Coordinates of C-alpha atoms in Angstrom, one line a residue:
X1 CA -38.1 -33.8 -36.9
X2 CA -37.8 -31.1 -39.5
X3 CA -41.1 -28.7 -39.8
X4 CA -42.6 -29.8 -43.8
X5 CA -41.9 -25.6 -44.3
X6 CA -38.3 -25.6 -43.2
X7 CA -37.3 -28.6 -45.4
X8 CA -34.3 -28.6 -47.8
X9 CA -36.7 -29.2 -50.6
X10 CA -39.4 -26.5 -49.4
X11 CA -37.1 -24.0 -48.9
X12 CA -35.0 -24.5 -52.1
X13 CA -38.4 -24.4 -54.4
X14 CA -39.3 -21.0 -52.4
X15 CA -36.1 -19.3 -53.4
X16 CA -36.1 -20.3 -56.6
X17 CA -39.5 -19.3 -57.2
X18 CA -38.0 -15.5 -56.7
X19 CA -34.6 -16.0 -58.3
X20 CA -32.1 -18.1 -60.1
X21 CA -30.2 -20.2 -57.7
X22 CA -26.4 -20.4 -58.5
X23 CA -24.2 -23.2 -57.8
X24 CA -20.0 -23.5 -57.2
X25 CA -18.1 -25.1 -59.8
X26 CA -15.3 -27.5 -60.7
X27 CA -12.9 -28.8 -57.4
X28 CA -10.4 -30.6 -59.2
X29 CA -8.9 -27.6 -61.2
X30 CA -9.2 -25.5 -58.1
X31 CA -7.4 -28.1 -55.6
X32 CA -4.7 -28.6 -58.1
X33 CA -4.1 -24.5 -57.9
X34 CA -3.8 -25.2 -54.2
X35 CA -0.9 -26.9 -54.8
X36 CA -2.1 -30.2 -53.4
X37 CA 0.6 -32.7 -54.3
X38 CA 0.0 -36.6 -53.7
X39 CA 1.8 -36.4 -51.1
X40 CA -0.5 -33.6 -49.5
X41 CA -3.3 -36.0 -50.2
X42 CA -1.7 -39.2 -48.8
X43 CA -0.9 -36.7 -45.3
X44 CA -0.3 -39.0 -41.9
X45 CA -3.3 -41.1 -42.8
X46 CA -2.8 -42.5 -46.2
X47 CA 1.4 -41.8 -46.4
X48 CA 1.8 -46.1 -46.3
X49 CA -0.7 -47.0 -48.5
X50 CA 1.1 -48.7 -51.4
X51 CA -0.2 -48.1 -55.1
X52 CA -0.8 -44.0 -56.3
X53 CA -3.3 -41.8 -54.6
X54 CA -2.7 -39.1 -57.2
X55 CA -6.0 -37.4 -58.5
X56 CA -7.6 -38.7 -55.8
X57 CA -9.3 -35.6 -54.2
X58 CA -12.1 -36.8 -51.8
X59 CA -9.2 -38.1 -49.5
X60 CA -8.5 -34.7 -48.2
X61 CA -11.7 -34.8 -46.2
X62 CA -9.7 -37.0 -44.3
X63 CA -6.0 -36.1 -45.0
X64 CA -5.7 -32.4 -45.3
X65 CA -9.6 -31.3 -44.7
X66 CA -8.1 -27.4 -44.5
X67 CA -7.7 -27.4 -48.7
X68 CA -11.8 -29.0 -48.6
X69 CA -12.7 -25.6 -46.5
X70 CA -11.1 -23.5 -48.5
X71 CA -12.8 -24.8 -51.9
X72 CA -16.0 -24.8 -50.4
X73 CA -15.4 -21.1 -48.9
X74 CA -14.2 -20.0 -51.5
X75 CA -17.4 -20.7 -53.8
X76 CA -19.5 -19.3 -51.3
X77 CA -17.9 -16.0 -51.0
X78 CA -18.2 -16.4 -55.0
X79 CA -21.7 -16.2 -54.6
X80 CA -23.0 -20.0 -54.7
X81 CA -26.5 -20.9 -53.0
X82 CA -25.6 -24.3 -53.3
X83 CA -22.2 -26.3 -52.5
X84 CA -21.7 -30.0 -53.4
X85 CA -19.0 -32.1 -51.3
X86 CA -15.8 -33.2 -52.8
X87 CA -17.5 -36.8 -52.8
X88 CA -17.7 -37.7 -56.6
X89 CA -15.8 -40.9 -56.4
X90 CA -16.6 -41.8 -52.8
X91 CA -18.1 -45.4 -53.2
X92 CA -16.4 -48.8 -52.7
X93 CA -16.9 -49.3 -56.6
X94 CA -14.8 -45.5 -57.6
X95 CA -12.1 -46.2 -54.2
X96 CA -11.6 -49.8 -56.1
X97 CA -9.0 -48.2 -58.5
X98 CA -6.8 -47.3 -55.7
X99 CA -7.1 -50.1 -53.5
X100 CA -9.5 -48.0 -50.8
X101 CA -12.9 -49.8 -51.6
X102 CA -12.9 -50.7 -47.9
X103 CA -17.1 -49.6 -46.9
X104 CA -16.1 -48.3 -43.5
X105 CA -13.6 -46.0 -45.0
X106 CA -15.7 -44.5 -47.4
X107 CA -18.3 -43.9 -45.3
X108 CA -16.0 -42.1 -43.2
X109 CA -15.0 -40.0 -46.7
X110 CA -18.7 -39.0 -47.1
X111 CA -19.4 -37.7 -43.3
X112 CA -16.3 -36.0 -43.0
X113 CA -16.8 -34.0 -46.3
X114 CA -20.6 -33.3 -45.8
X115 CA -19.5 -31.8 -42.5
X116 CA -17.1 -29.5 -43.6
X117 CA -19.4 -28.9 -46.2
X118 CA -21.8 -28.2 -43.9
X119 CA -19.7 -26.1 -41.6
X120 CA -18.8 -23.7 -44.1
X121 CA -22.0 -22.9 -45.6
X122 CA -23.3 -22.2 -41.5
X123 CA -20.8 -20.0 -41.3
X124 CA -21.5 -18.1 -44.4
X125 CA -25.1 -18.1 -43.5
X126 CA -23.8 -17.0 -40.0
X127 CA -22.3 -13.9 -41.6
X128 CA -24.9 -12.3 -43.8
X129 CA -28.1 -14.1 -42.6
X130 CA -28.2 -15.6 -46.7
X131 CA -29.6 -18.9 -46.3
X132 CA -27.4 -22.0 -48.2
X133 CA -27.6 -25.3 -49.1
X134 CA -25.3 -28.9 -49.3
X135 CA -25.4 -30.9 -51.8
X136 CA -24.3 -34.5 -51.6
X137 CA -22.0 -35.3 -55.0
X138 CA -22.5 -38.5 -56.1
X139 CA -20.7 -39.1 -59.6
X140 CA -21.4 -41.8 -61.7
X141 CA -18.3 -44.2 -60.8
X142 CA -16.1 -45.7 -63.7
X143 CA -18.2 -48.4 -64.5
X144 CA -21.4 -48.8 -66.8
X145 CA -24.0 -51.0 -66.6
X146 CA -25.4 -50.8 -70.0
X147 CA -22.3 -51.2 -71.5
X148 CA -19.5 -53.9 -72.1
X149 CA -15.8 -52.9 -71.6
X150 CA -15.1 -56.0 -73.7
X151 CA -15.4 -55.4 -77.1
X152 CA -15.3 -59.3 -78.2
X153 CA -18.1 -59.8 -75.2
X154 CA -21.2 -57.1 -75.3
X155 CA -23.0 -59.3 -72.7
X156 CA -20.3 -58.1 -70.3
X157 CA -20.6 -56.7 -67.5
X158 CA -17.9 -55.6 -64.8
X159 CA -20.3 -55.2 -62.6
X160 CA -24.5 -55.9 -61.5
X161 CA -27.1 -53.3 -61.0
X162 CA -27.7 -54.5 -57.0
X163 CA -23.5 -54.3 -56.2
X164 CA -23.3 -50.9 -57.8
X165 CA -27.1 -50.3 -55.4
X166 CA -25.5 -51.2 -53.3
X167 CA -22.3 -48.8 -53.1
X168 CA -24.6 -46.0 -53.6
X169 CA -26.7 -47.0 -50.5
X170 CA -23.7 -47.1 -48.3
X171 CA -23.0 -43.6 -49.6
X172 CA -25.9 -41.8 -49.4
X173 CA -26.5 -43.1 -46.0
X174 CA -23.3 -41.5 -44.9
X175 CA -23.6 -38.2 -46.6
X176 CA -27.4 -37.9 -44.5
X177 CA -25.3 -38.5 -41.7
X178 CA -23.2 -35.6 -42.3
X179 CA -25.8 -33.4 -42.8
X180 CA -26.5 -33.1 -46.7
X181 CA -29.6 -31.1 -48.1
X182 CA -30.1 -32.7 -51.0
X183 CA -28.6 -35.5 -52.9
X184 CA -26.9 -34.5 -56.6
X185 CA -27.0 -37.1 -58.5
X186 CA -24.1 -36.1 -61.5
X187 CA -22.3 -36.2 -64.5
X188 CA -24.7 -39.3 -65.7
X189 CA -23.3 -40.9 -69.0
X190 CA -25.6 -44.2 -68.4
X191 CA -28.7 -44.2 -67.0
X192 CA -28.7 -47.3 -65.6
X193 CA -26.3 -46.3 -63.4
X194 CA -28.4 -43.5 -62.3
X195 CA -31.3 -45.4 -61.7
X196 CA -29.4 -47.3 -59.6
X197 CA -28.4 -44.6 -57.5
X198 CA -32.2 -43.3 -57.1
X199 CA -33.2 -47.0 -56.3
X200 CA -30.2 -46.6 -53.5
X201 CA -31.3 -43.2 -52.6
X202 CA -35.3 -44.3 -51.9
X203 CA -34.2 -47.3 -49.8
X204 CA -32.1 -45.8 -47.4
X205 CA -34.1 -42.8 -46.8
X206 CA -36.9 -45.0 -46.1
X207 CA -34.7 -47.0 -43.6
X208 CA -34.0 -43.4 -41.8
X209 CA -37.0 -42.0 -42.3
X210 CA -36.0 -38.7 -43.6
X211 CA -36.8 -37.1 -46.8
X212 CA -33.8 -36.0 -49.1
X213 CA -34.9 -34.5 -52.4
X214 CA -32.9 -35.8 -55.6
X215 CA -31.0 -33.5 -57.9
X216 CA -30.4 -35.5 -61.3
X217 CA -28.0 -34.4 -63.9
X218 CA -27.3 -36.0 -67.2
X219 CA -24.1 -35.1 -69.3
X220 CA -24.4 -35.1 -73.1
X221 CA -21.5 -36.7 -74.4
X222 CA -20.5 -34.6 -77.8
X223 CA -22.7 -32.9 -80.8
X224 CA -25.2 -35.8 -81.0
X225 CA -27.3 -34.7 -78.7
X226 CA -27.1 -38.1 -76.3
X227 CA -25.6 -39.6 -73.6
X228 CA -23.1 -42.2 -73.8
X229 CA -25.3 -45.1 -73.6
X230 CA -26.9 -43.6 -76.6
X231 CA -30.2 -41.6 -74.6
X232 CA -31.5 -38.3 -76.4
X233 CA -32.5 -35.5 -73.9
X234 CA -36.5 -36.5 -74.4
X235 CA -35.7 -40.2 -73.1
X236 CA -33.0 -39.6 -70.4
X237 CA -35.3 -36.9 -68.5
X238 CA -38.8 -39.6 -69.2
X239 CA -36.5 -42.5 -67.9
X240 CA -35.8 -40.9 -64.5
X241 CA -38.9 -38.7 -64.2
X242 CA -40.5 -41.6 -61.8
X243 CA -37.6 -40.1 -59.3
X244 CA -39.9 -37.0 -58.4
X245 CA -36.2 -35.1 -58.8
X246 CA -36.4 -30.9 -56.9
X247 CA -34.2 -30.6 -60.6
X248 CA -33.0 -32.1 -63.8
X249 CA -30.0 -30.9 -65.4
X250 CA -26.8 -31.0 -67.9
X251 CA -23.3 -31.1 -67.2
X252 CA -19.9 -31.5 -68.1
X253 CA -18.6 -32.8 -71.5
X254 CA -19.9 -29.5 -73.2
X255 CA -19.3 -25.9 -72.7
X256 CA -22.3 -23.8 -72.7
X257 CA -22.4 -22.9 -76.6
X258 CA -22.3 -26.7 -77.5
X259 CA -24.9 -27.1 -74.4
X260 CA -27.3 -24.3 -74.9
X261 CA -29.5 -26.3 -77.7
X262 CA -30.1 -29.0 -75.4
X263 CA -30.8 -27.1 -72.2
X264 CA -33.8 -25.4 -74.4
X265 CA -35.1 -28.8 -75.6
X266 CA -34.9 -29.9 -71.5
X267 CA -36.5 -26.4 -70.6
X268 CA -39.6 -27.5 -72.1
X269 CA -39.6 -31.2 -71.2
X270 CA -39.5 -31.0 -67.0
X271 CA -41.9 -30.5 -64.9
X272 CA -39.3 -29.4 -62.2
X273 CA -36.6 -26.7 -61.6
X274 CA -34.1 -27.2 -64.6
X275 CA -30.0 -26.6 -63.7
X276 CA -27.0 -26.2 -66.7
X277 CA -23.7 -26.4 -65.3
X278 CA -21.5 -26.0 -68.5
X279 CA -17.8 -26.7 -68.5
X280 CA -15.7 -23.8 -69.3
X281 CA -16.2 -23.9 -73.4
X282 CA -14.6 -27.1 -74.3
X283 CA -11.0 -28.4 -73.2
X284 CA -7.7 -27.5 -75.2
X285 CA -5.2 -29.9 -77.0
X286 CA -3.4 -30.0 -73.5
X287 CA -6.8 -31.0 -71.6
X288 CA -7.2 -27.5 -69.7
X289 CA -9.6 -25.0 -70.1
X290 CA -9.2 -21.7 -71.9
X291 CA -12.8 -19.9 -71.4
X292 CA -12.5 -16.9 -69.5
X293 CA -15.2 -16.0 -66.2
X294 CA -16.7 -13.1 -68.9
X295 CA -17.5 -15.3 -71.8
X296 CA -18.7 -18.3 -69.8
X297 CA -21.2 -16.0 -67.3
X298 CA -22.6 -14.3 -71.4
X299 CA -23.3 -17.5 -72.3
X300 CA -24.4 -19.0 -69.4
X301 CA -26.6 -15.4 -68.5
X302 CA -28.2 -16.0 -71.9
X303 CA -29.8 -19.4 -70.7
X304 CA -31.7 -17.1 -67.9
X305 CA -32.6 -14.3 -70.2
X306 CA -34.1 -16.9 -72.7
X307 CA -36.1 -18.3 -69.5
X308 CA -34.3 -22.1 -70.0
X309 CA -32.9 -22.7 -66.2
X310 CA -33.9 -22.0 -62.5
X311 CA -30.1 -23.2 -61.2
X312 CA -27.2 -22.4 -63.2
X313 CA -23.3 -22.8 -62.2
X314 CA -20.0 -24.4 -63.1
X315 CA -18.3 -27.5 -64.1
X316 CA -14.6 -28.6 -65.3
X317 CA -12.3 -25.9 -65.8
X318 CA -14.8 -23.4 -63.6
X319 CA -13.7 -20.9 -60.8
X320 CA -15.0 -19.1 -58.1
X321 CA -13.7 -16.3 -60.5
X322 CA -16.5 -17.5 -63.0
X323 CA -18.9 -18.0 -60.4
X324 CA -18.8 -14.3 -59.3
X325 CA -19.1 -13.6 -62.8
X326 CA -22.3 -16.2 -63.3
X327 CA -23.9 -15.1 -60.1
X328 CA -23.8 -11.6 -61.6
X329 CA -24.9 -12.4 -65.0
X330 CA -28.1 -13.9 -63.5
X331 CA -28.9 -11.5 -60.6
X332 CA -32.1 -9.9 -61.2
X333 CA -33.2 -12.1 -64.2
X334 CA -36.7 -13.6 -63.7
X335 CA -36.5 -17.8 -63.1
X336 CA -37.7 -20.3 -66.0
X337 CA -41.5 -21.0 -65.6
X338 CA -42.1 -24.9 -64.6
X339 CA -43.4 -27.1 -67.9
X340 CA -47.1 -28.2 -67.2
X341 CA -47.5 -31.9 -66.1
X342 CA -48.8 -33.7 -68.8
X343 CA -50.9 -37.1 -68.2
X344 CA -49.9 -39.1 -70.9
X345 CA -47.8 -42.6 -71.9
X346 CA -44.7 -41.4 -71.8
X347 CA -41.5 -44.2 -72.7
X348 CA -38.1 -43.9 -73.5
X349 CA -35.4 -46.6 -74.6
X350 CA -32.8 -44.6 -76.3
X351 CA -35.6 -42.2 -77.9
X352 CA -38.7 -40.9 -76.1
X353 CA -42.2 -41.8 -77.4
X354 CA -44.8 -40.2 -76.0
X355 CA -48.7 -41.0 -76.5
X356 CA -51.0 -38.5 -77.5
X357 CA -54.0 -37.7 -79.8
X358 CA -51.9 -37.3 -83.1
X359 CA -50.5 -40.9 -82.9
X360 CA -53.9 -43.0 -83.7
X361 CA -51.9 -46.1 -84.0
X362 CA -49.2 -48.2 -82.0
X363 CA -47.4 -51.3 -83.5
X364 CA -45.9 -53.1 -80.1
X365 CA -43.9 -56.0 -80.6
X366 CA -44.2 -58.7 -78.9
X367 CA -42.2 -61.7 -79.7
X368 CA -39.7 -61.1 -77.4
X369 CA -41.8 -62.9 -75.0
X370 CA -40.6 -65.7 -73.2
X371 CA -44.0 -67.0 -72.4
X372 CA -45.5 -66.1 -75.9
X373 CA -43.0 -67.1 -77.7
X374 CA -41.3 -70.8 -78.0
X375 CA -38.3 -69.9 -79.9
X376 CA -37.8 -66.7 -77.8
X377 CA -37.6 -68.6 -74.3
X378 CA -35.8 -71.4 -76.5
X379 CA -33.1 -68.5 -77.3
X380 CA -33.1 -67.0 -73.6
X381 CA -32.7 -70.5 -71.7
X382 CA -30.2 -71.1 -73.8
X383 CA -27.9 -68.1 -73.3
X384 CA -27.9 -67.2 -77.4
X385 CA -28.7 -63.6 -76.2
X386 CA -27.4 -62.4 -79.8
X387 CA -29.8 -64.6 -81.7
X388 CA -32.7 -63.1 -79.2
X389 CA -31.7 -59.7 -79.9
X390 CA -31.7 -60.5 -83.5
X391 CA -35.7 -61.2 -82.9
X392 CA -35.9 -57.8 -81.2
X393 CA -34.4 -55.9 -83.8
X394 CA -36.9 -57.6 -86.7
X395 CA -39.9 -56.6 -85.1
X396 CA -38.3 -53.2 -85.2
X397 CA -37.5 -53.2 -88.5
X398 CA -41.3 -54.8 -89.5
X399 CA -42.4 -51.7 -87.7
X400 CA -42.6 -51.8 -84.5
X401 CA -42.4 -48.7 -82.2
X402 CA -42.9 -50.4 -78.7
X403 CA -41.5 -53.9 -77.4
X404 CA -42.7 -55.7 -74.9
X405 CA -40.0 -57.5 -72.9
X406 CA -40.8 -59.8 -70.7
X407 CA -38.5 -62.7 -69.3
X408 CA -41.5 -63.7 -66.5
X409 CA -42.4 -67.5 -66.7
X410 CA -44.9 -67.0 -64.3

């Protein structure tokens, strides 16, 4: 068993009491400069499989793991403290678009890349003593639970919150098996689907009996200031605060001017370490990315001056190039001071509301109530979930700033 002072967690919270940890950056964009064709992808193991494998990058942890050594190396000789596995679409749910949702397979996927991942950053450590960490990527899949994909059906749902659970679960528990330090939790759009993946995360390290600490990152979608699912930065950290997460972060969508403003607001939200990995500025009319390693470690460098982060690194259109550069801009700049913990209601549905001495009052609503209210479990049993949303959204507008939803017939 691992000595409490020599765990992931431990150990990461010490060095980042003394500096700013730096991360590696985007894998796509540096595969593709590789030259990894499909065909390179599909290698000896996937060359029969019958619909398109092209994009999909986790298979070269099985198919051409060379490439996934080189990435990873590459970041680490870049500077990185932390590498994250080339395991953003391994689940069943993410494999389901090209026909490799098969569980034993993906598990597979996740051991094989955690151990490269792991091999690489023991070798690095091996060379200049620098201790290094792996992070397990585990990306938010291409479905939403808090969202239809039917427009003429919002009750929709391709899939549940236990399947997608469950996909999580199977692959956490392979990238513990290969060796992972911590578990990065990434690019969240919907929350839901992140809570799922905690709730995944919590029951299989309680089956193994290990304790993996949680990175959590959120991605603010444009200039609104929310996620896709409609959460401001206030409500998306108080919904997955109940995690206990070693960080909370931003990433992707935004480069790091567009970023910057909500960074600060997260800066003084969390009670943990607080990472920004910023695209590189925002993409061009041709999708690529035109920010240079100098401009994206300025702006990224002002986050540490200004005291907003503790980890800091790269996301789409990044380089080990811009990582050098990051890992520079940072160097020497003091880490953000932790927020205190506060002991207070804290809630959050897409907004956060937070209890304290200045709000004397709070209207809850209550009437959507199936054991209060006749006409509400009238409206539920009967599946007229539009008409019971309609009985929502008047208590709102009577004034409500809390409701109380509770479908328990006791």
């Amino acid at each position: 068993m691992t000595a409490t002072n020599d765990r992931p967690e431990t150990t990461i919270r010490e060095a980042a009491r003394d500096r700013i940890l730096v991360l590696d950056g985007a894998s796509g964009t540096e595969i593709q400069a590789m030259g990894v064709t499909e065909e390179v992808l599909r290698g000896d193991r996937f060359a029969a499989h019958p619909s398109s494998l092209a994009g999909n990058n986790d298979l070269l942890a099985l198919s051409a793991p060379e490439f996934v050594h080189r990435l990873h190396r590459s970041y680490l000789d870049a500077g990185a403290d932390i590498v994250s596995t080339n395991t953003f679409s391994s689940t069943t749910v993410a494999q389901r678009e090209y026909g490799l949702d098969d569980p034993q397979l993906v598990a597979e996927l996740n051991v094989a890349a955690a151990r490269i991942a792991r091999e690489e950053v023991a070798l690095a450590t091996e060379r200049d003593g620098r201790r290094r960490w792996v992070a397990g990527a585990i990306g938010p899949t291409n479905v939403t639970l808090s969202l239809s994909p039917r427009v003429e059906d919002p009750g929709f749902r391709a899939l549940n919150f236990r399947a997608l659970a469950q996909a999580y679960a199977e692959q956490i528990d392979a990238l513990i098996r290969g060796g992972v330090d911590v578990l990065l939790i990434e690019t969240i759009f919907d929350t839901l689907n992140a809570k799922a993946a905690i709730w995944a995360a919590r029951r299989v390290t309680r089956e193994l009996g290990v304790h993996t600490p949680l990175m959590v990152s959120g991605t603010i979608t444009d200039r609104s200031g929310r996620t896709l699912s409609g959460q401001t930065v206030g409500a998306f950290w108080q919904s997955i605060r109940h995690a206990d997460p070693l960080s909370v972060g931003l990433n992707c969508a935004l480069g790091g001017r567009e970023m910057r403003p909500y960074v600060q607001e997260l800066s003084g939200l969390a009670d943990t370490l607080v990472c920004a990995y910023p695209n590189a500025g925002l993409p061009n009319e041709l999708g690529g990315y035109d920010e240079g390693p100098d401009e994206t470690a300025a702006i990224v460098g002002e986050f540490a001056t200004a005291g907003f982060v503790n980890l800091v690194g790269g996301c789409c259109g990044t380089t080990p190039t811009h990582i050098a550069a990051i890992a520079e801009a940072v160097s020497g700049v003091a880490p953000r001071h932790r927020a205190e913990r506060t002991a207070r209601l804290q809630l959050s549905g897409l907004e956060a509301f937070t209890l304290t001495e200045n709000v004397p009052f709070v209207n809850v609503g209550e009437r959507t109530n199936v054991t209060g209210s006749a006409k509400f479990r009238r409206l539920i049993t009967n599946h007229e979930f539009d008409e019971a949303l309609d009985v929502a959204r008047q208590q709102v507008e009577n004034g409500a700033q809390v409701i109380d939803v509770n479908m328990d017939e006791g």
